PDB file of C-alpha atoms and ligand atoms in Angstrom:
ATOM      1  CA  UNK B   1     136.483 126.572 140.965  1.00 80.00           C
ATOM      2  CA  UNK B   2     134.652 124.678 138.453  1.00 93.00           C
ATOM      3  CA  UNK B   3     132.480 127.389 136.676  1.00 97.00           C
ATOM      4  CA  UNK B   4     134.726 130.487 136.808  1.00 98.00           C
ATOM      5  CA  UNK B   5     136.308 131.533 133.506  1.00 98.00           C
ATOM      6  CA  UNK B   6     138.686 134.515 133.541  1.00 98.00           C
ATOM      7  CA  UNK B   7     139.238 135.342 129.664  1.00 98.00           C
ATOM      8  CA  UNK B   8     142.285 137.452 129.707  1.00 98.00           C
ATOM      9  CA  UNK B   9     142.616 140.325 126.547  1.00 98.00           C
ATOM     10  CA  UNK B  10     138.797 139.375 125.558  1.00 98.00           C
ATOM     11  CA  UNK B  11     138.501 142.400 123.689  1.00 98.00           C
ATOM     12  CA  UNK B  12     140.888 144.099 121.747  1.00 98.00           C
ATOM     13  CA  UNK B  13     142.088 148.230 121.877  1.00 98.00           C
ATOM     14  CA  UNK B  14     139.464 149.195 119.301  1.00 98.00           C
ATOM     15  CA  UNK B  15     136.848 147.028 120.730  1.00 98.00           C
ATOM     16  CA  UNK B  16     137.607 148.346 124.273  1.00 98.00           C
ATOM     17  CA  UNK B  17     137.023 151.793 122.512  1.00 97.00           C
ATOM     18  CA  UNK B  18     133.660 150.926 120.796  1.00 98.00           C
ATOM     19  CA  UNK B  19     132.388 149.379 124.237  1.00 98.00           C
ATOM     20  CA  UNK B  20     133.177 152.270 125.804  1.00 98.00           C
ATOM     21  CA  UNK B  21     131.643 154.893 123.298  1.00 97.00           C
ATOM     22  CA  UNK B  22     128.603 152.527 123.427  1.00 98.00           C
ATOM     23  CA  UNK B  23     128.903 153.498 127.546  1.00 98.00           C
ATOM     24  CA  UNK B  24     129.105 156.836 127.282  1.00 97.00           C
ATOM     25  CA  UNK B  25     125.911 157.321 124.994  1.00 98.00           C
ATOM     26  CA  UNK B  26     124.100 155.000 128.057  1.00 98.00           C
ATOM     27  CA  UNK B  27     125.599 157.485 130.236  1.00 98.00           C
ATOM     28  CA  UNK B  28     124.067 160.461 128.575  1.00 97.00           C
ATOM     29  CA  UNK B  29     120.517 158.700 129.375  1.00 97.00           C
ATOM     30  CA  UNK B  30     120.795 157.442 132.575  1.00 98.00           C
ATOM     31  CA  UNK B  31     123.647 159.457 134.303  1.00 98.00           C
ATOM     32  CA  UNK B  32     125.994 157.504 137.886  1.00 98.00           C
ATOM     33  CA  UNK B  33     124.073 157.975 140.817  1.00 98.00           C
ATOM     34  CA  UNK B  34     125.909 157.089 144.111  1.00 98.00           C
ATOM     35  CA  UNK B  35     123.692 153.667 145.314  1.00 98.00           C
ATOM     36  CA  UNK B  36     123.789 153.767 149.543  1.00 98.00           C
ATOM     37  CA  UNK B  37     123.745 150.236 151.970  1.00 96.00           C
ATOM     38  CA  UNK B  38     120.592 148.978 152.938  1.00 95.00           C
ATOM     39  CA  UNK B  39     119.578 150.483 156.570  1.00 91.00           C
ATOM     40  CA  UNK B  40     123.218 151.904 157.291  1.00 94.00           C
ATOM     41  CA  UNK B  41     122.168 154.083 154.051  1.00 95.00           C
ATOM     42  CA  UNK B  42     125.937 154.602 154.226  1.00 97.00           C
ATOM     43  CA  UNK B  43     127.547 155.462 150.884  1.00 97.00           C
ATOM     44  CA  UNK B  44     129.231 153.159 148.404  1.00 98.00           C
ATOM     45  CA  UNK B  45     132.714 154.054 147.080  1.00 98.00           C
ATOM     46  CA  UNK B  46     131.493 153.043 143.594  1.00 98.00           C
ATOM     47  CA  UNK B  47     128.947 155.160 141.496  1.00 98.00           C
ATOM     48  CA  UNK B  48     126.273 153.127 139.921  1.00 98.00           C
ATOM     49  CA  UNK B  49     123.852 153.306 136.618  1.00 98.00           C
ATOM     50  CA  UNK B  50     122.010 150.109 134.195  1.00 99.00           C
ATOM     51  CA  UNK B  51     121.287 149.699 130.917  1.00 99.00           C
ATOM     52  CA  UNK B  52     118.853 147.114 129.658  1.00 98.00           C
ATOM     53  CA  UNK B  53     115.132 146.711 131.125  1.00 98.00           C
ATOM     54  CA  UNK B  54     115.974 145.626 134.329  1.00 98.00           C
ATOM     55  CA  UNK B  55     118.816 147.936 136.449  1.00 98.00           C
ATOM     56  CA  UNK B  56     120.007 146.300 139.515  1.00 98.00           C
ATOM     57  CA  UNK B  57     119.913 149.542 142.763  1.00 98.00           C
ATOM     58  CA  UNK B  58     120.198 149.912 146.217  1.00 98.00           C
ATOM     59  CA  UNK B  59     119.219 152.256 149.260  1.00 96.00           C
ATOM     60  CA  UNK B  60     117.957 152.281 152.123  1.00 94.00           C
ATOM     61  CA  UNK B  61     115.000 149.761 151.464  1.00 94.00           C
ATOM     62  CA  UNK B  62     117.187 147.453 150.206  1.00 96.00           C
ATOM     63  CA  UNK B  63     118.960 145.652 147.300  1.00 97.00           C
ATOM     64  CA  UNK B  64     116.216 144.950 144.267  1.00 98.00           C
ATOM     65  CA  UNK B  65     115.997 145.576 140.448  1.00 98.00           C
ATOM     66  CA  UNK B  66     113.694 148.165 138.894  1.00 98.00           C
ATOM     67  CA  UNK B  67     112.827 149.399 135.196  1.00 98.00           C
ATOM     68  CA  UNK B  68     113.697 152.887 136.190  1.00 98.00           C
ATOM     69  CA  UNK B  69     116.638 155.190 137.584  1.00 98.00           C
ATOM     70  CA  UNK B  70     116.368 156.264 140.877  1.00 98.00           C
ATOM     71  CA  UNK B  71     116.914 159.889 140.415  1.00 98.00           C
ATOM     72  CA  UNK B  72     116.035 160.616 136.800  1.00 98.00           C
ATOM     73  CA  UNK B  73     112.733 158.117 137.069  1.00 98.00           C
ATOM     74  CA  UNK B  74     113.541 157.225 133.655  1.00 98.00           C
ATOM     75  CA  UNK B  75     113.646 153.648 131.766  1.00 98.00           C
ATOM     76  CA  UNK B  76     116.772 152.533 131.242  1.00 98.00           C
ATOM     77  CA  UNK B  77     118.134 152.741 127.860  1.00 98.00           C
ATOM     78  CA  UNK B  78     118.576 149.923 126.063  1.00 98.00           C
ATOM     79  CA  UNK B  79     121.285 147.354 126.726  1.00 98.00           C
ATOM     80  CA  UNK B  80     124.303 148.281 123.786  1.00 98.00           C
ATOM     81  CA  UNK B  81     124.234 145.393 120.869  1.00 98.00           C
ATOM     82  CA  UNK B  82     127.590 144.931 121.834  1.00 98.00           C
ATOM     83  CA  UNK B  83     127.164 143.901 125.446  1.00 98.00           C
ATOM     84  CA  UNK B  84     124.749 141.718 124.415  1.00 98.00           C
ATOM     85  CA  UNK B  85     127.087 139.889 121.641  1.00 98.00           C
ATOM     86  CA  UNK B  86     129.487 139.257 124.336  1.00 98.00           C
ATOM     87  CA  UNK B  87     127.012 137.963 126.586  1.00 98.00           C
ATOM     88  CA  UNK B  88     125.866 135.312 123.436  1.00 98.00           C
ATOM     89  CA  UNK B  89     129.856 134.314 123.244  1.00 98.00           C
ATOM     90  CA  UNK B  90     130.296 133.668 126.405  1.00 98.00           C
ATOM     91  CA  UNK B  91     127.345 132.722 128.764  1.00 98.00           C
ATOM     92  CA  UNK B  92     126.455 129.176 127.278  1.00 97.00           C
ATOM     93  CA  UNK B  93     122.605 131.103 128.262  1.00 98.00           C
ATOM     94  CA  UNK B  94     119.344 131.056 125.177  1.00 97.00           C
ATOM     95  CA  UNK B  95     118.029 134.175 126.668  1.00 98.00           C
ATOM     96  CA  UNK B  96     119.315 137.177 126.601  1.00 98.00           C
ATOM     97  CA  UNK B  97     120.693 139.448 129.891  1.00 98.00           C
ATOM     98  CA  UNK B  98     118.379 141.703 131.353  1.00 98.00           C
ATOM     99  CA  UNK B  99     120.372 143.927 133.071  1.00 98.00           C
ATOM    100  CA  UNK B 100     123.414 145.534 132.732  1.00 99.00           C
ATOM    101  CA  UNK B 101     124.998 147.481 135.910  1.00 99.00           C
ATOM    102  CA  UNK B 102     127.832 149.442 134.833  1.00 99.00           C
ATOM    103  CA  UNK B 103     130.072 150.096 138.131  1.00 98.00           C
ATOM    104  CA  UNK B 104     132.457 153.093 138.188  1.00 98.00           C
ATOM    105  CA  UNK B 105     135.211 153.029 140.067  1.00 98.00           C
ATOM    106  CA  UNK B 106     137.559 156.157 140.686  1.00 97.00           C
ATOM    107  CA  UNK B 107     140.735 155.214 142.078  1.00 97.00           C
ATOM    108  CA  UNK B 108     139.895 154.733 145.287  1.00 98.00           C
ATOM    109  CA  UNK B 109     136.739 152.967 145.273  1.00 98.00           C
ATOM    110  CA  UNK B 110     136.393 149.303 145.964  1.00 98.00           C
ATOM    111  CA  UNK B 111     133.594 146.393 146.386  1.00 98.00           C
ATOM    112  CA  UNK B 112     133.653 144.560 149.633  1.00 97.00           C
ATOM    113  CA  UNK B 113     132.960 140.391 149.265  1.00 98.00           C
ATOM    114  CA  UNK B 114     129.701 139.936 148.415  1.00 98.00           C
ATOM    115  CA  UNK B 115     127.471 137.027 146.284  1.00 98.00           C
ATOM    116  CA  UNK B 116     125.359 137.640 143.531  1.00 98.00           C
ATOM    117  CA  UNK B 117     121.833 136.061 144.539  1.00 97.00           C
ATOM    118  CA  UNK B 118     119.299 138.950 144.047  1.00 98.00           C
ATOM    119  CA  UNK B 119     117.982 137.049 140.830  1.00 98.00           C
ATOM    120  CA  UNK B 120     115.373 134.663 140.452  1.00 97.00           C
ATOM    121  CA  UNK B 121     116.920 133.145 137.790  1.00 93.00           C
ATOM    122  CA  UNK B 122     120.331 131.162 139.547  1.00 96.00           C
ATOM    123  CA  UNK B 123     120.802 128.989 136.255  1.00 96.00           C
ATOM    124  CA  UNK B 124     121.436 132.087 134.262  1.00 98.00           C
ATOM    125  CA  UNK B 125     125.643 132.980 134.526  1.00 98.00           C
ATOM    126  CA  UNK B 126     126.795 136.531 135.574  1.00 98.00           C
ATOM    127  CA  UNK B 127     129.213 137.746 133.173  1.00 99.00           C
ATOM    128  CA  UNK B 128     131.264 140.942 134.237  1.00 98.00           C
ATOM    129  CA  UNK B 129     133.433 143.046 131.569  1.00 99.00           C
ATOM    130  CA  UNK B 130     136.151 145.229 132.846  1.00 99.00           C
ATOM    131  CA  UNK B 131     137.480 148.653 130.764  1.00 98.00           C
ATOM    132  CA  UNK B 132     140.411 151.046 132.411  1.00 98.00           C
ATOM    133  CA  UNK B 133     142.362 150.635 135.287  1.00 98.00           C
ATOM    134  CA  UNK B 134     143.367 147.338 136.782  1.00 98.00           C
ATOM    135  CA  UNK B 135     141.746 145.911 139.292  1.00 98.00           C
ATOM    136  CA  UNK B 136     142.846 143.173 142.038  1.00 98.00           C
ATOM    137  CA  UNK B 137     140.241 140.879 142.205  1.00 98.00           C
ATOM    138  CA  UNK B 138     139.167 138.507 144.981  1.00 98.00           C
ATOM    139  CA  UNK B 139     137.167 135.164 144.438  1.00 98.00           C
ATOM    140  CA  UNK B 140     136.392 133.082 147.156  1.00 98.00           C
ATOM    141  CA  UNK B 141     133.979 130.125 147.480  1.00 98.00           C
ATOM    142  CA  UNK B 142     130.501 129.355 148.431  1.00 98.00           C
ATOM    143  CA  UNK B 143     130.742 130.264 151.901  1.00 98.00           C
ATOM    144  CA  UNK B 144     132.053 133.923 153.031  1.00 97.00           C
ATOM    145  CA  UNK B 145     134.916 132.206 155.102  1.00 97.00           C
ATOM    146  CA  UNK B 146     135.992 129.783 152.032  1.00 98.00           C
ATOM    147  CA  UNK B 147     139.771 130.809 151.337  1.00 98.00           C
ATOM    148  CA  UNK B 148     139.951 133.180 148.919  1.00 98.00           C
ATOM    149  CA  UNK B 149     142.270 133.851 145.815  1.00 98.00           C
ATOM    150  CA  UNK B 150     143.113 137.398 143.672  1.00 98.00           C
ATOM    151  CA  UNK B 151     143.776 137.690 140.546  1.00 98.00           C
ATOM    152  CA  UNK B 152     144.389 141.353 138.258  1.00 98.00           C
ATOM    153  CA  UNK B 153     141.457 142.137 136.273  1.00 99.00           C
ATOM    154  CA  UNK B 154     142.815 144.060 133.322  1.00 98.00           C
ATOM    155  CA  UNK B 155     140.700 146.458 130.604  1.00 98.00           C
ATOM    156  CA  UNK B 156     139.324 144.194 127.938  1.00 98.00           C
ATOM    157  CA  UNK B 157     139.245 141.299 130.264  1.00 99.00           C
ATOM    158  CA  UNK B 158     136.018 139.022 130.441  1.00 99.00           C
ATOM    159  CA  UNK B 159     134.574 136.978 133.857  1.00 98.00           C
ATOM    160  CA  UNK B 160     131.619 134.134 134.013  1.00 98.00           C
ATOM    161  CA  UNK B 161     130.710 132.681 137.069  1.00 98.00           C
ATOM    162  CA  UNK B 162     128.234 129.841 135.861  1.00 98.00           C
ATOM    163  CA  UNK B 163     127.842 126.324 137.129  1.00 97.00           C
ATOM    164  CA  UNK B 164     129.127 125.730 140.813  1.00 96.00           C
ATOM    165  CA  UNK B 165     131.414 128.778 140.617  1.00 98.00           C
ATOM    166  CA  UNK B 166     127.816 131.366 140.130  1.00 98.00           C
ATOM    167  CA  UNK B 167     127.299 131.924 143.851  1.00 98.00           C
ATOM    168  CA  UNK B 168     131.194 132.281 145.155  1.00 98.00           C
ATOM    169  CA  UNK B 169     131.943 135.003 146.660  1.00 98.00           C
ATOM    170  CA  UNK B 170     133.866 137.807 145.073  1.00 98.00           C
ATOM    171  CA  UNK B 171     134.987 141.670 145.177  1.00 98.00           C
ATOM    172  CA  UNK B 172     137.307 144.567 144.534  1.00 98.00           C
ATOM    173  CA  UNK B 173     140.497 145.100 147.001  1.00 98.00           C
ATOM    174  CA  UNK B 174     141.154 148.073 145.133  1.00 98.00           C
ATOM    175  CA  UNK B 175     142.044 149.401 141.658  1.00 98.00           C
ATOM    176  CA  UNK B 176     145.598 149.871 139.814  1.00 98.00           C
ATOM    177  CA  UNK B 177     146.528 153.301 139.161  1.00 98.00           C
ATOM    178  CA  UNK B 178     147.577 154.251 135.888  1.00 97.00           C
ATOM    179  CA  UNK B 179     147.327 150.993 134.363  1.00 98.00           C
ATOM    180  CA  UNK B 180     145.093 152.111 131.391  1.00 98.00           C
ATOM    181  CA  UNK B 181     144.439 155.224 129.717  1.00 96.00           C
ATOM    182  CA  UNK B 182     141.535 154.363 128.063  1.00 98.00           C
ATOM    183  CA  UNK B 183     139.511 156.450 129.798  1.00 98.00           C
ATOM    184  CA  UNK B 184     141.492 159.122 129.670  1.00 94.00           C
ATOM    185  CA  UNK B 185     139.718 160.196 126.466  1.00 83.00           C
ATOM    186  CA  UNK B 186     136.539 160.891 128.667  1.00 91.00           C
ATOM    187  CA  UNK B 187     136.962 164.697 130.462  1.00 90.00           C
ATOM    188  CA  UNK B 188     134.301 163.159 133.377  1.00 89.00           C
ATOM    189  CA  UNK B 189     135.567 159.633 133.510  1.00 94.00           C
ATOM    190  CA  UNK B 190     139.362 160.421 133.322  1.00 89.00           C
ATOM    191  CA  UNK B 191     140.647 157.699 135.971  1.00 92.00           C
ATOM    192  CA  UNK B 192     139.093 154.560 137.470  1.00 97.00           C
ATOM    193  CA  UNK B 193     137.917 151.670 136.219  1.00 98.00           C
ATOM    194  CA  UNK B 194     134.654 150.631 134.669  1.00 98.00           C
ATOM    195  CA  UNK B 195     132.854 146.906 135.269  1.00 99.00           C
ATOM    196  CA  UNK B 196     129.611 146.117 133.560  1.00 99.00           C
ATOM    197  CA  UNK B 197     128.284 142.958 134.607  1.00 99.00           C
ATOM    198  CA  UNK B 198     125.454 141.173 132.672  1.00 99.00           C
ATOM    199  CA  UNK B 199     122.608 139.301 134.892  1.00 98.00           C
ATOM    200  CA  UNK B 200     119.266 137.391 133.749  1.00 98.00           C
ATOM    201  CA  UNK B 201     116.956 138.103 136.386  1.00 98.00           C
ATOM    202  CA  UNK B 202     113.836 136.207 135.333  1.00 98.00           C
ATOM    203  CA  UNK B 203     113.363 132.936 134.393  1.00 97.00           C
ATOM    204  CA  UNK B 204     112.881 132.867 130.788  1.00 94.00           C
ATOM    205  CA  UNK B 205     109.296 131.398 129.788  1.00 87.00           C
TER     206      UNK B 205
HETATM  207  O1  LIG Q 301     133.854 145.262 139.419  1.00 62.70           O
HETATM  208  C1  LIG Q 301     133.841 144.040 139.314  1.00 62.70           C
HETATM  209  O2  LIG Q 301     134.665 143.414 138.642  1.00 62.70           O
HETATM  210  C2  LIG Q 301     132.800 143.247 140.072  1.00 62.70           C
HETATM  211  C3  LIG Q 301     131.483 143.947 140.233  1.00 62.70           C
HETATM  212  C4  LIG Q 301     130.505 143.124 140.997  1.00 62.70           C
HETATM  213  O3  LIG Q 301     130.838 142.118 141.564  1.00 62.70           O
HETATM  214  C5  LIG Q 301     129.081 143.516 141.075  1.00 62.70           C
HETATM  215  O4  LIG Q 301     128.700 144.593 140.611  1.00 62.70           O
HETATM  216  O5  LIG Q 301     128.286 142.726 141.611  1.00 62.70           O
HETATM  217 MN1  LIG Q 302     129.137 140.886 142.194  1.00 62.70          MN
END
């Protein structure tokens, strides 16, 4: 699909590293909370937190982006320089992102198909970073029943969707075991993957 880029090996060990030191000081701020589904309120199987002024949530009320956490009521911190030099390479976008949901995922967690549409801003590309674990990845096309394809997300690994390719459909099937130790290092991360995907929510003046 015209749009999609998968760069494969993006980021190199040590950058992988720095990216996810920079994640763990975010972390220290503005802890995972567990997001739940709109009216079901049932759980997701992936823990949730943002960095940057906008964080992207969900409960019961519904799917929305807010300057604070949930729980903690605090700001987000600040989105890492890093994150938001990638975001320059990459997304062919002036402004800058505005918010960056970092998605945990322990072994067992997954996303279901889903589009990215809660932003005003449609012009804007989503780019999504993956560190740890593999991932199987599904992309599928504008319309939820549009054929889909999967392809192996793998840590250091960078995804757009701009152009036609923004609104397709996409997900996690599941996650790789023992595919990376990268976050081995971390005594609360340990296993799983992480995803931090970079939206522009407004329309820049
Ligand atoms: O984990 C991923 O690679 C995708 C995450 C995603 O699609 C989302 O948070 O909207
Ligand atoms: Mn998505």
């Amino acid at each position: 699909m015209d749009g999609f880029e998968h760069h494969s090996a993006y980021l190199n060990k040590a950058e992988q590293r720095a990216l996810l030191q920079d994640i763990l000081n975010v972390l220290k701020a503005s802890p995972f909370y567990r997001p739940t589904m709109p009216k079901s309120g049932r759980p997701f199987s992936v823990m949730e937190t943002n960095c940057g002024p906008l964080g992207w949530v969900s409960d019961k009320q519904g799917y929305r982006y807010q300057p604070t956490h949930p729980e903690t009521g605090n700001p987000w911190p600040d989105m890492p320089n890093s994150l938001l030099t990638i975001w320059q390479k990459v997304s062919n976008f002036a402004a800058p992102p505005e918010a960056g949901l970092i998605n945990y995922y322990q072994n067992t967690a997954k996303m279901g198909l889903h589009q990215d549409k809660d932003e005003q801003d449609l012009t804007a590309p989503v780019v999504s970073i993956s560190l740890g674990n593999s991932a199987k990845f599904r992309l599928g096309g504008l319309n939820r029943r549009d054929k889909t394809t999967t392809l192996e997300l793998k840590s250091g690994d960078v995804v757009v969707l701009a152009g036609n390719a923004r609104l397709c459909y996409h997900g996690i099937d599941r996650i790789i075991p023992n595919t990376s130790c990268l976050l081995q290092k971390d005594p609360e991360l340990q296993e799983g993957r992480l995803n931090i995907t970079l939206r522009r929510v407004t329309k820049p003046q």
